[in-house]
């Protein structure tokens, strides 16, 4: 059963989860499809309990979901928190670009006045 | 003089810096223009040394730059690390969308075969 699918998205925890290269690599892997914990752990030279903590961080902030069938736990990406974080960044960039444009126009006006 | 403008962008530190609501609010404020430390601190009910640590985190990962004239330190946004972080997210989304499209096509083919 998917875990924590209905919790609100907490940007603090999402960015915190992204602030680690192992966790980002796991997300990059899960983008191409679901995987078992053992598959996910394989590329990393890390004890399974430590690796499992990384998966918990990803699951607790909603970036991944897992389900257990028998003794095998499978993980899949849950893209919504990534979208919300990207949206925050895109908004900041949009405001920044408007500000740069205003600055450009101001400097252009200033130049035209000086040229008169 | 701007600090650390030439350091490479470290996504771990950038995401870590973004994982705090005070630091995100400071970035949102700096998008509308440079500000002194006292102006930046004003909306927060926080001791200045604690607030100053948040500014250090932002400056150490390259998200802001500061310069001191006399006794006044002024901060400004340095947007490049935000762009790099947004780019990482956009790349993940692009791969994810291609995968969803492939899955769509696969299901459509499967349906057509079943309908035959």
JSON list of C-alpha atoms in Angstrom, two decimals:
[
{"chain": "A", "resi": 1, "resn": "UNK", "atom": "CA", "xyz": [0.00, 0.00, 0.00]},
{"chain": "A", "resi": 2, "resn": "UNK", "atom": "CA", "xyz": [1.37, 3.49, -0.79]},
{"chain": "A", "resi": 3, "resn": "UNK", "atom": "CA", "xyz": [2.49, 5.39, 2.29]},
{"chain": "A", "resi": 4, "resn": "UNK", "atom": "CA", "xyz": [1.81, 9.01, 3.20]},
{"chain": "A", "resi": 5, "resn": "UNK", "atom": "CA", "xyz": [0.30, 9.80, -0.19]},
{"chain": "A", "resi": 6, "resn": "UNK", "atom": "CA", "xyz": [-2.08, 12.37, 1.28]},
{"chain": "A", "resi": 7, "resn": "UNK", "atom": "CA", "xyz": [0.32, 14.40, 3.47]},
{"chain": "A", "resi": 8, "resn": "UNK", "atom": "CA", "xyz": [0.80, 18.06, 2.48]},
{"chain": "A", "resi": 9, "resn": "UNK", "atom": "CA", "xyz": [4.08, 18.84, 0.71]},
{"chain": "A", "resi": 10, "resn": "UNK", "atom": "CA", "xyz": [6.66, 20.35, 3.08]},
{"chain": "A", "resi": 11, "resn": "UNK", "atom": "CA", "xyz": [9.23, 22.28, 1.01]},
{"chain": "A", "resi": 12, "resn": "UNK", "atom": "CA", "xyz": [11.71, 22.24, 3.91]},
{"chain": "A", "resi": 13, "resn": "UNK", "atom": "CA", "xyz": [11.75, 18.45, 3.94]},
{"chain": "A", "resi": 14, "resn": "UNK", "atom": "CA", "xyz": [11.77, 18.17, 0.15]},
{"chain": "A", "resi": 15, "resn": "UNK", "atom": "CA", "xyz": [14.81, 20.45, -0.23]},
{"chain": "A", "resi": 16, "resn": "UNK", "atom": "CA", "xyz": [16.47, 18.70, 2.73]},
{"chain": "A", "resi": 17, "resn": "UNK", "atom": "CA", "xyz": [15.92, 15.35, 0.97]},
{"chain": "A", "resi": 18, "resn": "UNK", "atom": "CA", "xyz": [17.43, 16.73, -2.25]},
{"chain": "A", "resi": 19, "resn": "UNK", "atom": "CA", "xyz": [20.54, 18.00, -0.41]},
{"chain": "A", "resi": 20, "resn": "UNK", "atom": "CA", "xyz": [22.26, 14.63, -0.63]},
{"chain": "A", "resi": 21, "resn": "UNK", "atom": "CA", "xyz": [23.91, 13.04, -3.69]},
{"chain": "A", "resi": 22, "resn": "UNK", "atom": "CA", "xyz": [22.82, 9.47, -2.78]},
{"chain": "A", "resi": 23, "resn": "UNK", "atom": "CA", "xyz": [19.20, 10.53, -2.49]},
{"chain": "A", "resi": 24, "resn": "UNK", "atom": "CA", "xyz": [19.32, 12.50, -5.76]},
{"chain": "A", "resi": 25, "resn": "UNK", "atom": "CA", "xyz": [20.88, 9.47, -7.48]},
{"chain": "A", "resi": 26, "resn": "UNK", "atom": "CA", "xyz": [18.05, 7.24, -6.14]},
{"chain": "A", "resi": 27, "resn": "UNK", "atom": "CA", "xyz": [15.47, 9.66, -7.56]},
{"chain": "A", "resi": 28, "resn": "UNK", "atom": "CA", "xyz": [17.29, 9.71, -10.91]},
{"chain": "A", "resi": 29, "resn": "UNK", "atom": "CA", "xyz": [17.17, 5.89, -10.93]},
{"chain": "A", "resi": 30, "resn": "UNK", "atom": "CA", "xyz": [13.48, 5.73, -9.98]},
{"chain": "A", "resi": 31, "resn": "UNK", "atom": "CA", "xyz": [12.57, 8.05, -12.84]},
{"chain": "A", "resi": 32, "resn": "UNK", "atom": "CA", "xyz": [13.13, 5.16, -15.23]},
{"chain": "A", "resi": 33, "resn": "UNK", "atom": "CA", "xyz": [10.77, 2.93, -13.25]},
{"chain": "A", "resi": 34, "resn": "UNK", "atom": "CA", "xyz": [10.08, 1.25, -9.88]},
{"chain": "A", "resi": 35, "resn": "UNK", "atom": "CA", "xyz": [12.85, -0.78, -8.23]},
{"chain": "A", "resi": 36, "resn": "UNK", "atom": "CA", "xyz": [13.45, -3.01, -5.23]},
{"chain": "A", "resi": 37, "resn": "UNK", "atom": "CA", "xyz": [15.54, -1.78, -2.34]},
{"chain": "A", "resi": 38, "resn": "UNK", "atom": "CA", "xyz": [18.36, -4.21, -3.21]},
{"chain": "A", "resi": 39, "resn": "UNK", "atom": "CA", "xyz": [18.50, -2.91, -6.81]},
{"chain": "A", "resi": 40, "resn": "UNK", "atom": "CA", "xyz": [18.54, 0.69, -5.59]},
{"chain": "A", "resi": 41, "resn": "UNK", "atom": "CA", "xyz": [21.31, -0.01, -3.09]},
{"chain": "A", "resi": 42, "resn": "UNK", "atom": "CA", "xyz": [23.50, -1.89, -5.57]},
{"chain": "A", "resi": 43, "resn": "UNK", "atom": "CA", "xyz": [25.46, 1.09, -7.05]},
{"chain": "A", "resi": 44, "resn": "UNK", "atom": "CA", "xyz": [26.33, 2.44, -3.58]},
{"chain": "A", "resi": 45, "resn": "UNK", "atom": "CA", "xyz": [29.11, 1.23, -1.35]},
{"chain": "A", "resi": 46, "resn": "UNK", "atom": "CA", "xyz": [26.96, 1.63, 1.76]},
{"chain": "A", "resi": 47, "resn": "UNK", "atom": "CA", "xyz": [25.64, -0.59, 4.56]},
{"chain": "A", "resi": 48, "resn": "UNK", "atom": "CA", "xyz": [21.98, -1.45, 3.95]},
{"chain": "A", "resi": 49, "resn": "UNK", "atom": "CA", "xyz": [20.73, 0.18, 7.21]},
{"chain": "A", "resi": 50, "resn": "UNK", "atom": "CA", "xyz": [22.36, 3.50, 6.20]},
{"chain": "A", "resi": 51, "resn": "UNK", "atom": "CA", "xyz": [20.98, 3.21, 2.69]},
{"chain": "A", "resi": 52, "resn": "UNK", "atom": "CA", "xyz": [17.57, 2.41, 4.08]},
{"chain": "A", "resi": 53, "resn": "UNK", "atom": "CA", "xyz": [17.65, 5.67, 6.09]},
{"chain": "A", "resi": 54, "resn": "UNK", "atom": "CA", "xyz": [18.09, 7.60, 2.85]},
{"chain": "A", "resi": 55, "resn": "UNK", "atom": "CA", "xyz": [15.02, 5.86, 1.44]},
{"chain": "A", "resi": 56, "resn": "UNK", "atom": "CA", "xyz": [13.10, 6.76, 4.60]},
{"chain": "A", "resi": 57, "resn": "UNK", "atom": "CA", "xyz": [14.00, 10.45, 4.15]},
{"chain": "A", "resi": 58, "resn": "UNK", "atom": "CA", "xyz": [12.74, 10.30, 0.55]},
{"chain": "A", "resi": 59, "resn": "UNK", "atom": "CA", "xyz": [9.55, 8.51, 1.58]},
{"chain": "A", "resi": 60, "resn": "UNK", "atom": "CA", "xyz": [8.83, 10.75, 4.58]},
{"chain": "A", "resi": 61, "resn": "UNK", "atom": "CA", "xyz": [8.77, 13.89, 2.44]},
{"chain": "A", "resi": 62, "resn": "UNK", "atom": "CA", "xyz": [6.62, 12.19, -0.21]},
{"chain": "A", "resi": 63, "resn": "UNK", "atom": "CA", "xyz": [9.24, 12.00, -2.99]},
{"chain": "A", "resi": 64, "resn": "UNK", "atom": "CA", "xyz": [8.95, 8.20, -3.18]},
{"chain": "A", "resi": 65, "resn": "UNK", "atom": "CA", "xyz": [6.35, 5.62, -2.23]},
{"chain": "A", "resi": 66, "resn": "UNK", "atom": "CA", "xyz": [6.97, 2.02, -1.34]},
{"chain": "A", "resi": 67, "resn": "UNK", "atom": "CA", "xyz": [5.03, -1.18, -1.01]},
{"chain": "A", "resi": 68, "resn": "UNK", "atom": "CA", "xyz": [5.97, -4.51, 0.40]},
{"chain": "A", "resi": 69, "resn": "UNK", "atom": "CA", "xyz": [4.92, -7.78, -1.20]},
{"chain": "A", "resi": 70, "resn": "UNK", "atom": "CA", "xyz": [6.07, -10.72, 0.87]},
{"chain": "A", "resi": 71, "resn": "UNK", "atom": "CA", "xyz": [9.60, -9.84, 1.95]},
{"chain": "A", "resi": 72, "resn": "UNK", "atom": "CA", "xyz": [10.33, -7.53, -0.97]},
{"chain": "A", "resi": 73, "resn": "UNK", "atom": "CA", "xyz": [9.88, -3.77, -0.71]},
{"chain": "A", "resi": 74, "resn": "UNK", "atom": "CA", "xyz": [9.56, -1.90, -4.02]},
{"chain": "A", "resi": 75, "resn": "UNK", "atom": "CA", "xyz": [9.99, 1.86, -4.43]},
{"chain": "A", "resi": 76, "resn": "UNK", "atom": "CA", "xyz": [8.53, 4.21, -6.99]},
{"chain": "A", "resi": 77, "resn": "UNK", "atom": "CA", "xyz": [8.86, 7.92, -7.66]},
{"chain": "A", "resi": 78, "resn": "UNK", "atom": "CA", "xyz": [6.07, 10.26, -6.57]},
{"chain": "A", "resi": 79, "resn": "UNK", "atom": "CA", "xyz": [6.78, 13.34, -8.72]},
{"chain": "A", "resi": 80, "resn": "UNK", "atom": "CA", "xyz": [4.47, 15.90, -7.07]},
{"chain": "A", "resi": 81, "resn": "UNK", "atom": "CA", "xyz": [6.92, 17.23, -4.43]},
{"chain": "A", "resi": 82, "resn": "UNK", "atom": "CA", "xyz": [9.55, 17.74, -7.15]},
{"chain": "A", "resi": 83, "resn": "UNK", "atom": "CA", "xyz": [6.99, 19.71, -9.15]},
{"chain": "A", "resi": 84, "resn": "UNK", "atom": "CA", "xyz": [6.15, 21.91, -6.15]},
{"chain": "A", "resi": 85, "resn": "UNK", "atom": "CA", "xyz": [9.85, 22.61, -5.48]},
{"chain": "A", "resi": 86, "resn": "UNK", "atom": "CA", "xyz": [10.49, 23.35, -9.16]},
{"chain": "A", "resi": 87, "resn": "UNK", "atom": "CA", "xyz": [7.45, 25.64, -9.15]},
{"chain": "A", "resi": 88, "resn": "UNK", "atom": "CA", "xyz": [8.87, 27.66, -6.23]},
{"chain": "A", "resi": 89, "resn": "UNK", "atom": "CA", "xyz": [12.12, 28.10, -8.17]},
{"chain": "A", "resi": 90, "resn": "UNK", "atom": "CA", "xyz": [10.35, 29.01, -11.41]},
{"chain": "A", "resi": 91, "resn": "UNK", "atom": "CA", "xyz": [8.35, 31.67, -9.55]},
{"chain": "A", "resi": 92, "resn": "UNK", "atom": "CA", "xyz": [11.51, 33.22, -8.12]},
{"chain": "A", "resi": 93, "resn": "UNK", "atom": "CA", "xyz": [13.12, 33.23, -11.55]},
{"chain": "A", "resi": 94, "resn": "UNK", "atom": "CA", "xyz": [10.05, 34.88, -13.11]},
{"chain": "A", "resi": 95, "resn": "UNK", "atom": "CA", "xyz": [10.10, 37.71, -10.53]},
{"chain": "A", "resi": 96, "resn": "UNK", "atom": "CA", "xyz": [13.86, 38.09, -11.01]},
{"chain": "A", "resi": 97, "resn": "UNK", "atom": "CA", "xyz": [13.52, 38.31, -14.80]},
{"chain": "A", "resi": 98, "resn": "UNK", "atom": "CA", "xyz": [10.81, 41.00, -14.52]},
{"chain": "A", "resi": 99, "resn": "UNK", "atom": "CA", "xyz": [13.14, 42.97, -12.23]},
{"chain": "A", "resi": 100, "resn": "UNK", "atom": "CA", "xyz": [16.04, 42.69, -14.68]},
{"chain": "A", "resi": 101, "resn": "UNK", "atom": "CA", "xyz": [13.78, 43.86, -17.50]},
{"chain": "A", "resi": 102, "resn": "UNK", "atom": "CA", "xyz": [12.65, 46.86, -15.44]},
{"chain": "A", "resi": 103, "resn": "UNK", "atom": "CA", "xyz": [16.30, 47.67, -14.72]},
{"chain": "A", "resi": 104, "resn": "UNK", "atom": "CA", "xyz": [17.08, 47.41, -18.45]},
{"chain": "A", "resi": 105, "resn": "UNK", "atom": "CA", "xyz": [14.23, 49.79, -19.32]},
{"chain": "A", "resi": 106, "resn": "UNK", "atom": "CA", "xyz": [15.34, 52.22, -16.62]},
{"chain": "A", "resi": 107, "resn": "UNK", "atom": "CA", "xyz": [18.91, 52.26, -17.93]},
{"chain": "A", "resi": 108, "resn": "UNK", "atom": "CA", "xyz": [17.67, 52.66, -21.51]},
{"chain": "A", "resi": 109, "resn": "UNK", "atom": "CA", "xyz": [15.51, 55.63, -20.50]},
{"chain": "A", "resi": 110, "resn": "UNK", "atom": "CA", "xyz": [18.42, 57.15, -18.62]},
{"chain": "A", "resi": 111, "resn": "UNK", "atom": "CA", "xyz": [20.64, 56.74, -21.68]},
{"chain": "A", "resi": 112, "resn": "UNK", "atom": "CA", "xyz": [18.02, 58.35, -23.97]},
{"chain": "A", "resi": 113, "resn": "UNK", "atom": "CA", "xyz": [17.70, 61.31, -21.60]},
{"chain": "A", "resi": 114, "resn": "UNK", "atom": "CA", "xyz": [21.50, 61.69, -21.47]},
{"chain": "A", "resi": 115, "resn": "UNK", "atom": "CA", "xyz": [21.68, 61.50, -25.30]},
{"chain": "A", "resi": 116, "resn": "UNK", "atom": "CA", "xyz": [19.08, 64.29, -25.71]},
{"chain": "B", "resi": 1, "resn": "UNK", "atom": "CA", "xyz": [33.87, 43.19, -2.83]},
{"chain": "B", "resi": 2, "resn": "UNK", "atom": "CA", "xyz": [31.70, 40.20, -3.80]},
{"chain": "B", "resi": 3, "resn": "UNK", "atom": "CA", "xyz": [32.60, 36.99, -1.99]},
{"chain": "B", "resi": 4, "resn": "UNK", "atom": "CA", "xyz": [33.06, 33.51, -3.42]},
{"chain": "B", "resi": 5, "resn": "UNK", "atom": "CA", "xyz": [31.72, 34.47, -6.83]},
{"chain": "B", "resi": 6, "resn": "UNK", "atom": "CA", "xyz": [34.00, 32.01, -8.61]},
{"chain": "B", "resi": 7, "resn": "UNK", "atom": "CA", "xyz": [33.37, 28.86, -6.53]},
{"chain": "B", "resi": 8, "resn": "UNK", "atom": "CA", "xyz": [31.72, 25.92, -8.32]},
{"chain": "B", "resi": 9, "resn": "UNK", "atom": "CA", "xyz": [28.04, 25.40, -7.53]},
{"chain": "B", "resi": 10, "resn": "UNK", "atom": "CA", "xyz": [27.50, 22.61, -4.99]},
{"chain": "B", "resi": 11, "resn": "UNK", "atom": "CA", "xyz": [23.92, 21.30, -5.35]},
{"chain": "B", "resi": 12, "resn": "UNK", "atom": "CA", "xyz": [24.09, 19.68, -1.90]},
{"chain": "B", "resi": 13, "resn": "UNK", "atom": "CA", "xyz": [24.74, 23.04, -0.26]},
{"chain": "B", "resi": 14, "resn": "UNK", "atom": "CA", "xyz": [22.25, 24.88, -2.45]},
{"chain": "B", "resi": 15, "resn": "UNK", "atom": "CA", "xyz": [19.39, 22.47, -1.59]},
{"chain": "B", "resi": 16, "resn": "UNK", "atom": "CA", "xyz": [20.49, 22.51, 2.06]},
{"chain": "B", "resi": 17, "resn": "UNK", "atom": "CA", "xyz": [20.29, 26.32, 2.03]},
{"chain": "B", "resi": 18, "resn": "UNK", "atom": "CA", "xyz": [16.80, 26.17, 0.48]},
{"chain": "B", "resi": 19, "resn": "UNK", "atom": "CA", "xyz": [15.56, 23.74, 3.17]},
{"chain": "B", "resi": 20, "resn": "UNK", "atom": "CA", "xyz": [14.77, 26.54, 5.61]},
{"chain": "B", "resi": 21, "resn": "UNK", "atom": "CA", "xyz": [11.80, 28.95, 5.50]},
{"chain": "B", "resi": 22, "resn": "UNK", "atom": "CA", "xyz": [13.82, 31.93, 6.82]},
{"chain": "B", "resi": 23, "resn": "UNK", "atom": "CA", "xyz": [16.45, 31.50, 4.13]},
{"chain": "B", "resi": 24, "resn": "UNK", "atom": "CA", "xyz": [13.82, 31.10, 1.38]},
{"chain": "B", "resi": 25, "resn": "UNK", "atom": "CA", "xyz": [12.08, 34.27, 2.64]},
{"chain": "B", "resi": 26, "resn": "UNK", "atom": "CA", "xyz": [15.40, 36.16, 2.51]},
{"chain": "B", "resi": 27, "resn": "UNK", "atom": "CA", "xyz": [15.90, 35.05, -1.11]},
{"chain": "B", "resi": 28, "resn": "UNK", "atom": "CA", "xyz": [12.33, 36.10, -1.96]},
{"chain": "B", "resi": 29, "resn": "UNK", "atom": "CA", "xyz": [13.06, 39.53, -0.45]},
{"chain": "B", "resi": 30, "resn": "UNK", "atom": "CA", "xyz": [16.41, 39.92, -2.27]},
{"chain": "B", "resi": 31, "resn": "UNK", "atom": "CA", "xyz": [14.75, 39.21, -5.61]},
{"chain": "B", "resi": 32, "resn": "UNK", "atom": "CA", "xyz": [13.24, 42.70, -5.48]},
{"chain": "B", "resi": 33, "resn": "UNK", "atom": "CA", "xyz": [16.67, 44.27, -4.90]},
{"chain": "B", "resi": 34, "resn": "UNK", "atom": "CA", "xyz": [19.71, 44.45, -2.60]},
{"chain": "B", "resi": 35, "resn": "UNK", "atom": "CA", "xyz": [19.18, 45.09, 1.12]},
{"chain": "B", "resi": 36, "resn": "UNK", "atom": "CA", "xyz": [21.15, 45.72, 4.29]},
{"chain": "B", "resi": 37, "resn": "UNK", "atom": "CA", "xyz": [21.35, 43.03, 6.94]},
{"chain": "B", "resi": 38, "resn": "UNK", "atom": "CA", "xyz": [19.16, 45.06, 9.31]},
{"chain": "B", "resi": 39, "resn": "UNK", "atom": "CA", "xyz": [16.41, 45.39, 6.67]},
{"chain": "B", "resi": 40, "resn": "UNK", "atom": "CA", "xyz": [16.57, 41.67, 5.92]},
{"chain": "B", "resi": 41, "resn": "UNK", "atom": "CA", "xyz": [16.37, 40.76, 9.62]},
{"chain": "B", "resi": 42, "resn": "UNK", "atom": "CA", "xyz": [13.44, 43.08, 10.34]},
{"chain": "B", "resi": 43, "resn": "UNK", "atom": "CA", "xyz": [10.52, 40.71, 9.50]},
{"chain": "B", "resi": 44, "resn": "UNK", "atom": "CA", "xyz": [11.96, 37.91, 11.64]},
{"chain": "B", "resi": 45, "resn": "UNK", "atom": "CA", "xyz": [11.66, 37.55, 15.37]},
{"chain": "B", "resi": 46, "resn": "UNK", "atom": "CA", "xyz": [15.22, 36.28, 15.68]},
{"chain": "B", "resi": 47, "resn": "UNK", "atom": "CA", "xyz": [18.43, 37.30, 17.45]},
{"chain": "B", "resi": 48, "resn": "UNK", "atom": "CA", "xyz": [20.82, 38.97, 14.98]},
{"chain": "B", "resi": 49, "resn": "UNK", "atom": "CA", "xyz": [23.62, 36.37, 15.45]},
{"chain": "B", "resi": 50, "resn": "UNK", "atom": "CA", "xyz": [21.20, 33.55, 14.53]},
{"chain": "B", "resi": 51, "resn": "UNK", "atom": "CA", "xyz": [19.89, 35.51, 11.58]},
{"chain": "B", "resi": 52, "resn": "UNK", "atom": "CA", "xyz": [23.44, 36.25, 10.48]},
{"chain": "B", "resi": 53, "resn": "UNK", "atom": "CA", "xyz": [24.16, 32.49, 10.40]},
{"chain": "B", "resi": 54, "resn": "UNK", "atom": "CA", "xyz": [21.33, 32.04, 7.90]},
{"chain": "B", "resi": 55, "resn": "UNK", "atom": "CA", "xyz": [22.91, 34.73, 5.71]},
{"chain": "B", "resi": 56, "resn": "UNK", "atom": "CA", "xyz": [26.26, 32.93, 5.97]},
{"chain": "B", "resi": 57, "resn": "UNK", "atom": "CA", "xyz": [24.66, 29.68, 4.75]},
{"chain": "B", "resi": 58, "resn": "UNK", "atom": "CA", "xyz": [23.20, 31.54, 1.77]},
{"chain": "B", "resi": 59, "resn": "UNK", "atom": "CA", "xyz": [26.49, 33.25, 1.01]},
{"chain": "B", "resi": 60, "resn": "UNK", "atom": "CA", "xyz": [28.63, 30.12, 1.43]},
{"chain": "B", "resi": 61, "resn": "UNK", "atom": "CA", "xyz": [26.69, 28.25, -1.24]},
{"chain": "B", "resi": 62, "resn": "UNK", "atom": "CA", "xyz": [26.77, 31.25, -3.58]},
{"chain": "B", "resi": 63, "resn": "UNK", "atom": "CA", "xyz": [23.04, 32.14, -3.45]},
{"chain": "B", "resi": 64, "resn": "UNK", "atom": "CA", "xyz": [23.78, 35.64, -2.17]},
{"chain": "B", "resi": 65, "resn": "UNK", "atom": "CA", "xyz": [26.75, 37.99, -2.25]},
{"chain": "B", "resi": 66, "resn": "UNK", "atom": "CA", "xyz": [27.54, 40.72, 0.23]},
{"chain": "B", "resi": 67, "resn": "UNK", "atom": "CA", "xyz": [29.73, 43.76, 0.49]},
{"chain": "B", "resi": 68, "resn": "UNK", "atom": "CA", "xyz": [30.57, 45.98, 3.40]},
{"chain": "B", "resi": 69, "resn": "UNK", "atom": "CA", "xyz": [30.82, 49.73, 3.09]},
{"chain": "B", "resi": 70, "resn": "UNK", "atom": "CA", "xyz": [31.88, 51.29, 6.37]},
{"chain": "B", "resi": 71, "resn": "UNK", "atom": "CA", "xyz": [29.90, 49.43, 9.01]},
{"chain": "B", "resi": 72, "resn": "UNK", "atom": "CA", "xyz": [27.02, 48.48, 6.73]},
{"chain": "B", "resi": 73, "resn": "UNK", "atom": "CA", "xyz": [26.88, 45.10, 4.98]},
{"chain": "B", "resi": 74, "resn": "UNK", "atom": "CA", "xyz": [24.57, 44.89, 1.97]},
{"chain": "B", "resi": 75, "resn": "UNK", "atom": "CA", "xyz": [23.32, 41.65, 0.43]},
{"chain": "B", "resi": 76, "resn": "UNK", "atom": "CA", "xyz": [22.25, 40.88, -3.11]},
{"chain": "B", "resi": 77, "resn": "UNK", "atom": "CA", "xyz": [20.91, 37.79, -4.85]},
{"chain": "B", "resi": 78, "resn": "UNK", "atom": "CA", "xyz": [23.24, 35.74, -7.04]},
{"chain": "B", "resi": 79, "resn": "UNK", "atom": "CA", "xyz": [20.74, 33.78, -9.17]},
{"chain": "B", "resi": 80, "resn": "UNK", "atom": "CA", "xyz": [23.05, 31.22, -10.80]},
{"chain": "B", "resi": 81, "resn": "UNK", "atom": "CA", "xyz": [22.84, 28.49, -8.10]},
{"chain": "B", "resi": 82, "resn": "UNK", "atom": "CA", "xyz": [19.03, 28.73, -8.22]},
{"chain": "B", "resi": 83, "resn": "UNK", "atom": "CA", "xyz": [19.18, 28.26, -11.99]},
{"chain": "B", "resi": 84, "resn": "UNK", "atom": "CA", "xyz": [21.42, 25.20, -11.64]},
{"chain": "B", "resi": 85, "resn": "UNK", "atom": "CA", "xyz": [19.08, 23.64, -9.06]},
{"chain": "B", "resi": 86, "resn": "UNK", "atom": "CA", "xyz": [16.02, 24.41, -11.20]},
{"chain": "B", "resi": 87, "resn": "UNK", "atom": "CA", "xyz": [17.82, 22.90, -14.19]},
{"chain": "B", "resi": 88, "resn": "UNK", "atom": "CA", "xyz": [18.40, 19.63, -12.29]},
{"chain": "B", "resi": 89, "resn": "UNK", "atom": "CA", "xyz": [14.68, 19.48, -11.50]},
{"chain": "B", "resi": 90, "resn": "UNK", "atom": "CA", "xyz": [13.63, 20.34, -15.04]},
{"chain": "B", "resi": 91, "resn": "UNK", "atom": "CA", "xyz": [15.85, 17.54, -16.35]},
{"chain": "B", "resi": 92, "resn": "UNK", "atom": "CA", "xyz": [14.25, 15.00, -14.00]},
{"chain": "B", "resi": 93, "resn": "UNK", "atom": "CA", "xyz": [10.79, 16.16, -15.04]},
{"chain": "B", "resi": 94, "resn": "UNK", "atom": "CA", "xyz": [11.67, 15.89, -18.74]},
{"chain": "B", "resi": 95, "resn": "UNK", "atom": "CA", "xyz": [12.87, 12.27, -18.32]},
{"chain": "B", "resi": 96, "resn": "UNK", "atom": "CA", "xyz": [9.77, 11.47, -16.25]},
{"chain": "B", "resi": 97, "resn": "UNK", "atom": "CA", "xyz": [7.44, 12.91, -18.91]},
{"chain": "B", "resi": 98, "resn": "UNK", "atom": "CA", "xyz": [9.11, 10.89, -21.68]},
{"chain": "B", "resi": 99, "resn": "UNK", "atom": "CA", "xyz": [8.65, 7.76, -19.55]},
{"chain": "B", "resi": 100, "resn": "UNK", "atom": "CA", "xyz": [4.95, 8.52, -18.99]},
{"chain": "B", "resi": 101, "resn": "UNK", "atom": "CA", "xyz": [4.48, 9.05, -22.73]},
{"chain": "B", "resi": 102, "resn": "UNK", "atom": "CA", "xyz": [6.17, 5.71, -23.48]},
{"chain": "B", "resi": 103, "resn": "UNK", "atom": "CA", "xyz": [3.89, 4.04, -20.94]},
{"chain": "B", "resi": 104, "resn": "UNK", "atom": "CA", "xyz": [0.86, 5.70, -22.58]},
{"chain": "B", "resi": 105, "resn": "UNK", "atom": "CA", "xyz": [1.93, 4.44, -26.01]},
{"chain": "B", "resi": 106, "resn": "UNK", "atom": "CA", "xyz": [2.53, 0.95, -24.65]},
{"chain": "B", "resi": 107, "resn": "UNK", "atom": "CA", "xyz": [-0.93, 0.82, -23.07]},
{"chain": "B", "resi": 108, "resn": "UNK", "atom": "CA", "xyz": [-2.52, 2.17, -26.25]},
{"chain": "B", "resi": 109, "resn": "UNK", "atom": "CA", "xyz": [-0.79, -0.51, -28.35]},
{"chain": "B", "resi": 110, "resn": "UNK", "atom": "CA", "xyz": [-1.86, -3.16, -25.88]},
{"chain": "B", "resi": 111, "resn": "UNK", "atom": "CA", "xyz": [-5.46, -1.94, -26.11]},
{"chain": "B", "resi": 112, "resn": "UNK", "atom": "CA", "xyz": [-5.39, -1.94, -29.94]},
{"chain": "B", "resi": 113, "resn": "UNK", "atom": "CA", "xyz": [-4.06, -5.50, -29.94]},
{"chain": "B", "resi": 114, "resn": "UNK", "atom": "CA", "xyz": [-6.76, -6.59, -27.47]},
{"chain": "B", "resi": 115, "resn": "UNK", "atom": "CA", "xyz": [-9.43, -4.88, -29.62]},
{"chain": "B", "resi": 116, "resn": "UNK", "atom": "CA", "xyz": [-8.29, -6.73, -32.78]}
]
